[in-house]
GROMACS .gro file of C-alpha atoms in nm:
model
  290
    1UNK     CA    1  -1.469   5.092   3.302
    2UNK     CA    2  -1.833   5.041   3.395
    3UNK     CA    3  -2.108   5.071   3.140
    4UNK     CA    4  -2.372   5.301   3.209
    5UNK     CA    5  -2.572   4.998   3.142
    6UNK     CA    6  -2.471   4.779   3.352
    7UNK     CA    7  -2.550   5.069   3.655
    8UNK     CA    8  -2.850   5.140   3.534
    9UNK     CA    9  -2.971   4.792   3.576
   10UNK     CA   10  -2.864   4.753   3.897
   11UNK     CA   11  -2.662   4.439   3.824
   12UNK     CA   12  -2.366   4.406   4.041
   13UNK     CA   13  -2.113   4.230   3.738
   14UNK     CA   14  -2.198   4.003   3.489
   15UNK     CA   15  -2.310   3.666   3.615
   16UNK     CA   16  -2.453   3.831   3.894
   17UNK     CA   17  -2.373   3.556   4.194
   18UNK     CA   18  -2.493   3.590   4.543
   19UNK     CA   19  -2.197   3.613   4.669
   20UNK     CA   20  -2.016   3.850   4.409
   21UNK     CA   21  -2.340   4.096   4.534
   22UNK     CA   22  -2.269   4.008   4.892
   23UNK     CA   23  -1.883   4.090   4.875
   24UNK     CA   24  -1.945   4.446   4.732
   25UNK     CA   25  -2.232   4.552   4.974
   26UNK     CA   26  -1.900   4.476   5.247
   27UNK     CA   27  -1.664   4.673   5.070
   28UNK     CA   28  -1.902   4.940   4.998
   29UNK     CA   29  -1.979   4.995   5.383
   30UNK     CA   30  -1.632   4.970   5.470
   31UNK     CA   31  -1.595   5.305   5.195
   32UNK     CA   32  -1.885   5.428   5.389
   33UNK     CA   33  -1.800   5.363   5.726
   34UNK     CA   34  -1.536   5.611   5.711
   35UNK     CA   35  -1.776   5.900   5.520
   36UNK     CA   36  -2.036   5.881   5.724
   37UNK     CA   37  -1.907   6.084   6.043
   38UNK     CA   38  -1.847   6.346   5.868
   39UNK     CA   39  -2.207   6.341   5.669
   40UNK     CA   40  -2.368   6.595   5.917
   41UNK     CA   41  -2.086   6.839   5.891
   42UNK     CA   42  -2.105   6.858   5.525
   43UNK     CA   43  -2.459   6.871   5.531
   44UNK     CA   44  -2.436   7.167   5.767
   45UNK     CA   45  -2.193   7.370   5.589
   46UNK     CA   46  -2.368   7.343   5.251
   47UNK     CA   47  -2.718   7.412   5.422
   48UNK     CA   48  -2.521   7.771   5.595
   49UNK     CA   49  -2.416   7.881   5.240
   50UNK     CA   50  -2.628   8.175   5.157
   51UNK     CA   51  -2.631   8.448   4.876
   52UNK     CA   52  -2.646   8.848   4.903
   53UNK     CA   53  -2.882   8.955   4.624
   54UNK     CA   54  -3.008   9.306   4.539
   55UNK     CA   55  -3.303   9.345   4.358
   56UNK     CA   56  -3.479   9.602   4.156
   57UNK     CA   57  -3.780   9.706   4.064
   58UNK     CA   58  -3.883   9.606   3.661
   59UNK     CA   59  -3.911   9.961   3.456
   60UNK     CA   60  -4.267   9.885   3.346
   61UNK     CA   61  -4.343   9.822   3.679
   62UNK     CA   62  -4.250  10.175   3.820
   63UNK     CA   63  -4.522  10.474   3.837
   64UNK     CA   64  -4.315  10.684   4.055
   65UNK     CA   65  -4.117  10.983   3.906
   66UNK     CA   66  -3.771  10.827   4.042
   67UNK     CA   67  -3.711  10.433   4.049
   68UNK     CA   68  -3.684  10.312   4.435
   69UNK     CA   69  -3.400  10.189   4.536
   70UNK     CA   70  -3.280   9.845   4.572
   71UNK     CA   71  -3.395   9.587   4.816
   72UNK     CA   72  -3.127   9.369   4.956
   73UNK     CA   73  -3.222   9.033   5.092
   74UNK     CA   74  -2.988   8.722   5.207
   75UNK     CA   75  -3.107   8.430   5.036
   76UNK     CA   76  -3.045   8.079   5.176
   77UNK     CA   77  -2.867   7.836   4.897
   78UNK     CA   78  -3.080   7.546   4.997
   79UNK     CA   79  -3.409   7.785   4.970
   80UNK     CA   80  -3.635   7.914   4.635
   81UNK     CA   81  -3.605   8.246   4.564
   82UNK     CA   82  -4.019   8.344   4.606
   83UNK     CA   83  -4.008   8.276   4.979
   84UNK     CA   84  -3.764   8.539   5.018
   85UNK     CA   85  -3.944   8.764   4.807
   86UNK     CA   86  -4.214   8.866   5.031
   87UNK     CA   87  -4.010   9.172   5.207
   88UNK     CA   88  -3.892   9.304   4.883
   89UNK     CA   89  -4.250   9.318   4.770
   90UNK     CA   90  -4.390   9.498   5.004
   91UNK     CA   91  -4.129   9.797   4.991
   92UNK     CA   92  -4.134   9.804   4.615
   93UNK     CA   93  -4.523   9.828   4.642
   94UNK     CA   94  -4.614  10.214   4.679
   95UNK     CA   95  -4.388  10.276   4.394
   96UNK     CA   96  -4.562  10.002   4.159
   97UNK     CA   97  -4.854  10.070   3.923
   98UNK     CA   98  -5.161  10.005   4.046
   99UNK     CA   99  -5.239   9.700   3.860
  100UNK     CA  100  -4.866   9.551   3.945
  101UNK     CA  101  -4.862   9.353   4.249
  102UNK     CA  102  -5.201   9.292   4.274
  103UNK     CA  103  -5.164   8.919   4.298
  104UNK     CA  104  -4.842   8.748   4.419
  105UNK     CA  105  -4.883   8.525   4.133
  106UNK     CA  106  -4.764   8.722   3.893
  107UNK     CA  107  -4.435   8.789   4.091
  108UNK     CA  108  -4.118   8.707   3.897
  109UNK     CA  109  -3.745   8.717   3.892
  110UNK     CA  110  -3.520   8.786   3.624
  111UNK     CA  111  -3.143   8.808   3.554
  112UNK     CA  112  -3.017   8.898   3.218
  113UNK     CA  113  -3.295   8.871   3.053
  114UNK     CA  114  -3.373   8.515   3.136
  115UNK     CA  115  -3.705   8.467   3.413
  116UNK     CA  116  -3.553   8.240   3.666
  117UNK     CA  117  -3.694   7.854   3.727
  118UNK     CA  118  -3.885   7.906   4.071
  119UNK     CA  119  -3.894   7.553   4.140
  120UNK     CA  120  -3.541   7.515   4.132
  121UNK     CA  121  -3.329   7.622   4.453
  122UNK     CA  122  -3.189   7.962   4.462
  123UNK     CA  123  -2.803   7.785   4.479
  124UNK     CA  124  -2.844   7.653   4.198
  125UNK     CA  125  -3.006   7.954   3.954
  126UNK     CA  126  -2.672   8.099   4.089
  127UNK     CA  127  -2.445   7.808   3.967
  128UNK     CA  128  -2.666   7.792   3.631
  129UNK     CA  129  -2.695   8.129   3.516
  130UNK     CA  130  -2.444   8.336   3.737
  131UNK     CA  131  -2.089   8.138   3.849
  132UNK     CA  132  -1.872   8.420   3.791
  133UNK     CA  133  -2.122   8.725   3.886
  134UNK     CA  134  -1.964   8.956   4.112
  135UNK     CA  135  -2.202   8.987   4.439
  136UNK     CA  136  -2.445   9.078   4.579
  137UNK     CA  137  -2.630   8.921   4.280
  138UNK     CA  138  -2.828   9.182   4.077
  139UNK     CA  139  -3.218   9.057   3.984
  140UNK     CA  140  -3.498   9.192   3.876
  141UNK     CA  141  -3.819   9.170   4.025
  142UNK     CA  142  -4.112   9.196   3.840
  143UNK     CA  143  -4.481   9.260   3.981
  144UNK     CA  144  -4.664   9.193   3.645
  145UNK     CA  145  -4.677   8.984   3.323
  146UNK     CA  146  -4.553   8.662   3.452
  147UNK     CA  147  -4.404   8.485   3.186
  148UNK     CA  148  -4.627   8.181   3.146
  149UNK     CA  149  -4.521   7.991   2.828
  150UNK     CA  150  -4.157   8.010   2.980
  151UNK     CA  151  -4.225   7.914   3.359
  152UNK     CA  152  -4.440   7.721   3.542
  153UNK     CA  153  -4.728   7.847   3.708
  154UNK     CA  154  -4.675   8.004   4.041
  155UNK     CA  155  -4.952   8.007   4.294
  156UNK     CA  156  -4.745   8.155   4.597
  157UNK     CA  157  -4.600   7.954   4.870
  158UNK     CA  158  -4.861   7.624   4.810
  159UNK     CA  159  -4.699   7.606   4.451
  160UNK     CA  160  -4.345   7.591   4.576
  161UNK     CA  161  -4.480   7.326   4.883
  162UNK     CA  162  -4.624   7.120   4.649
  163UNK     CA  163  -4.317   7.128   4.389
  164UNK     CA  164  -4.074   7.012   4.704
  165UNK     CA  165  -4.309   6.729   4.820
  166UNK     CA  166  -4.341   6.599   4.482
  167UNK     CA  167  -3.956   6.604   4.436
  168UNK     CA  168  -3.904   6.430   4.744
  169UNK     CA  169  -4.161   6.158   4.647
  170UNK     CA  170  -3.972   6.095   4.300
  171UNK     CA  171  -3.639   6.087   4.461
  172UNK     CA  172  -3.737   5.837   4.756
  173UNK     CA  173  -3.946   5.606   4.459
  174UNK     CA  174  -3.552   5.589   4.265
  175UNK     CA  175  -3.350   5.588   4.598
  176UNK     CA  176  -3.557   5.296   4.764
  177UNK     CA  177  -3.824   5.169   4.476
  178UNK     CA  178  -4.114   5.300   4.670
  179UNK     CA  179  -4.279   5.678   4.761
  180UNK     CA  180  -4.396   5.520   5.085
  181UNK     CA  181  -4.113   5.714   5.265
  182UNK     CA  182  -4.279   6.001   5.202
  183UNK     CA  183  -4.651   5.901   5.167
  184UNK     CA  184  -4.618   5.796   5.524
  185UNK     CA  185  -4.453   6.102   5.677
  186UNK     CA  186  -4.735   6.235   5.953
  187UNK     CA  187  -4.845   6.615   5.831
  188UNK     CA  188  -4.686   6.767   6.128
  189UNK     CA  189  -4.347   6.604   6.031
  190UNK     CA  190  -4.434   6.711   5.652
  191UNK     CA  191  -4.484   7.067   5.802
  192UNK     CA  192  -4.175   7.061   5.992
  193UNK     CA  193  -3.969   6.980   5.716
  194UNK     CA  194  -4.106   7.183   5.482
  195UNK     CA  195  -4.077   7.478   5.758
  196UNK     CA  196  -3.718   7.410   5.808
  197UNK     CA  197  -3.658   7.467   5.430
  198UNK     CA  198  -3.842   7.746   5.427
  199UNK     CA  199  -3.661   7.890   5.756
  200UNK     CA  200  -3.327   7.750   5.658
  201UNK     CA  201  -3.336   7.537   5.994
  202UNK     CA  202  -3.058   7.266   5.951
  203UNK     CA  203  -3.166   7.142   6.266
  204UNK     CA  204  -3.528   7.102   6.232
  205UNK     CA  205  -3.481   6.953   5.911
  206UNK     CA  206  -3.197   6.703   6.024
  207UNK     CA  207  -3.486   6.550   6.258
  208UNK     CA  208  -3.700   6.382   5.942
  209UNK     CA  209  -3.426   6.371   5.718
  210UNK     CA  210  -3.253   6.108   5.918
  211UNK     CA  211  -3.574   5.945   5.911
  212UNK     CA  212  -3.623   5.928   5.608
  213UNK     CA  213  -3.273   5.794   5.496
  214UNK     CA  214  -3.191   5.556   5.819
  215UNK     CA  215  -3.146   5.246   5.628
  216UNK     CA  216  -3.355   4.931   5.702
  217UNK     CA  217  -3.116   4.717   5.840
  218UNK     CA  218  -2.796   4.790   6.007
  219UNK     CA  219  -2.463   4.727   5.867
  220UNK     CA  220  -2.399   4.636   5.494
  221UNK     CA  221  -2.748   4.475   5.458
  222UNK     CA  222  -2.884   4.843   5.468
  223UNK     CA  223  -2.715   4.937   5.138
  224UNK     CA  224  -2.923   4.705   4.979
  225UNK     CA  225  -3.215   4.903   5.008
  226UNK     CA  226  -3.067   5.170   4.836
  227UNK     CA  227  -3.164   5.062   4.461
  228UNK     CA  228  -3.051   5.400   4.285
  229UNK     CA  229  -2.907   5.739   4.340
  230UNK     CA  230  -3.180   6.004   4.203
  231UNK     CA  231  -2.943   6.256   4.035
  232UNK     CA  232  -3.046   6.563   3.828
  233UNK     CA  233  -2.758   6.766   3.635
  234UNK     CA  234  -2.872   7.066   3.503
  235UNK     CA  235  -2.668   7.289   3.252
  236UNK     CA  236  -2.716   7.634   3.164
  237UNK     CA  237  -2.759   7.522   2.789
  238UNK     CA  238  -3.037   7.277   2.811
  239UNK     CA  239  -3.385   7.341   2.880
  240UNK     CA  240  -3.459   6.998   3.112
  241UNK     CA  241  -3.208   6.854   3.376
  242UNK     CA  242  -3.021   6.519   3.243
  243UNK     CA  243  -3.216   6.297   3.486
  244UNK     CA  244  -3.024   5.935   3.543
  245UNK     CA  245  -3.048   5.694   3.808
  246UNK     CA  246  -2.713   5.551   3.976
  247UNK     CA  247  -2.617   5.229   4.151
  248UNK     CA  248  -2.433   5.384   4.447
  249UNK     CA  249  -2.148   5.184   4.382
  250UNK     CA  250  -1.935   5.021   4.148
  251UNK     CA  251  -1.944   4.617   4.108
  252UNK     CA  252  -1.615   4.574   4.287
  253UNK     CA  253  -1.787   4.814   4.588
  254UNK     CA  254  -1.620   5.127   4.549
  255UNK     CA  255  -1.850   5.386   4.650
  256UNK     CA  256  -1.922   5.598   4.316
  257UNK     CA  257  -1.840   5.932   4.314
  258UNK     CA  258  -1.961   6.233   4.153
  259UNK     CA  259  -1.629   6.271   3.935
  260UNK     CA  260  -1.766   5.865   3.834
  261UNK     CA  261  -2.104   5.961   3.757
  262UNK     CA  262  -2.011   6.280   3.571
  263UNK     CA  263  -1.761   6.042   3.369
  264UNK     CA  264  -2.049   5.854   3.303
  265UNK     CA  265  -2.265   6.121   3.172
  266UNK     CA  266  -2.026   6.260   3.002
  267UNK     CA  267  -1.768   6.066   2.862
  268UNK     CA  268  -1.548   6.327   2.794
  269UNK     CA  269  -1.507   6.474   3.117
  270UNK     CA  270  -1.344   6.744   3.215
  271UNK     CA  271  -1.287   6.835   2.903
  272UNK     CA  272  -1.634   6.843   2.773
  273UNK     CA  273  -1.685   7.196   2.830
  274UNK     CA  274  -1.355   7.359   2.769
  275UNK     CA  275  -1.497   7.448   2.377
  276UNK     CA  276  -1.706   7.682   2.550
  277UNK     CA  277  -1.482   7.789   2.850
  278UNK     CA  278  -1.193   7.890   2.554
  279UNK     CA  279  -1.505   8.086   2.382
  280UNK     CA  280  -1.677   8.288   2.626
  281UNK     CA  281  -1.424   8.212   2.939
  282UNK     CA  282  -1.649   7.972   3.126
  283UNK     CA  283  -1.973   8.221   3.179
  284UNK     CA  284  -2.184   7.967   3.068
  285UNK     CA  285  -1.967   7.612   3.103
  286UNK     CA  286  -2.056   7.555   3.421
  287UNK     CA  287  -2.356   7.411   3.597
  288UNK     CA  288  -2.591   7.300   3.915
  289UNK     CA  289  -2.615   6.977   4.020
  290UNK     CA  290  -2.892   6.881   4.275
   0.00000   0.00000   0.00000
């Protein structure tokens, strides 16, 4: 087996020769020459995946002598729930209190009783709190008392903008040692980027992404730039995601895959969970990866 150690520091086996590192960049393209053609494709059909939800207005939100409604919206997986929020908003408005809704910051979701992460995409809330609920998916929205000691604080769309740039800086600094991927994009490609997530534009976003990730050097000598994989597993049970860095791949240059890196993690997989799946029939065993 490999030690998470040994990924971790990047060290491709032990002695570490030149040429040891050089024969597994070569078998590691030849994996990924046959992966990558279909990278766009895969890409595509995850960014298409979207989720009915149906929301409704809080109780102590309501000053109307009926409750309104619910508001249906389609929410993009890749997206965050508050830029899809706008619409519902407004139509729940004129049955609100007068003090709810006065500021968009104190807009929140909730499902079950638990206020939903708005820094976390809406795919994954789904996959954390919600694998088995029958759809569309039934929130709440509420217009006042915004949870602060359990979520961060929300100042609209800038909050959210911010949040994504600053994940995208963090991952590029693991993936390739350095931010500068970022740092450097131009603000117009910043804004169309951050517009295509906000749109759902595959396309637009498929434009600087590629920059982004188009490796340094053609061929195996690209892979090299790739230090670490940033990888973030978040379970419904845990209040942080189990943040790890990975080689991405194995000292014999097998490609690691996620069943690998869960393995890793989790050195009981599959079975880790299956106390709790026996227990409560999986509501809460499974969880988001991003």
């Amino acid at each position: 087996g490999i030690s998470l150690n040994a990924m971790g520091d990047g060290e491709a086996e032990e002695g570490g020769g030149g040429s040891d590192v050089n024969n597994a960049l070569l078998a590691a393209w030849k994996d990924a020459e046959h992966i990558l053609p279909l990278d766009d494709v895969v890409r595509k059909e995850v960014w298409d995946g979207s989720i009915p939800i149906r929301l409704s207005l809080a109780q102590e939100d309501v000053s109307t002598f009926e409750n309104p409604l619910p508001f249906y919206i389609q929410a993009s997986r890749m997206g965050y729930l508050p830029l899809d929020l706008a619409p519902a908003r407004a139509y729940f408005q004129p049955y609100a209190t007068s003090l709810a809704g006065a500021a968009e910051e104190q807009m929140w979701i909730e499902y079950n009783g638990v206020p939903l992460k708005w820094h976390i995409p809406t795919g994954v809330l789904l996959d954390l709190h919600a694998p088995n609920a029958e759809l569309p998916w039934a929130l709440k929205l509420h217009l006042s008392g915004y949870p602060d000691k359990k979520l961060l604080p929300y100042g609209g769309e800038p909050s959210v903008k911010r949040h994504y740039r600053q994940t995208l800086k963090q991952a590029a600094s693991l993936r390739y040692g350095s931010a500068k991927r970022i740092s450097n994009l131009s603000l117009p490609e910043m804004e169309q980027l951050w517009g295509s997530i906000r749109e759902g534009d595959f396309a637009r976003f498929r434009e600087i992404s590629s920059e982004i990730l188009k490796p340094s050097q053609p061929g195996p000598p690209g892979l090299s730039g790739i230090k670490r994989l940033p990888i973030r597993v978040m379970l419904p049970h845990l209040p942080s995601p189990i943040q790890h860095p990975f080689q991405p791949y194995k000292p014999d240059g097998t490609l690691l895959t996620l069943s690998d890196l869960l393995q890793l993690l989790f050195p009981q997989w599959p079975h880790v969970f299956e106390g709790e799946v026996q227990g409560d029939e999986g509501a809460d065993a499974r969880g988001g990866a991003g």
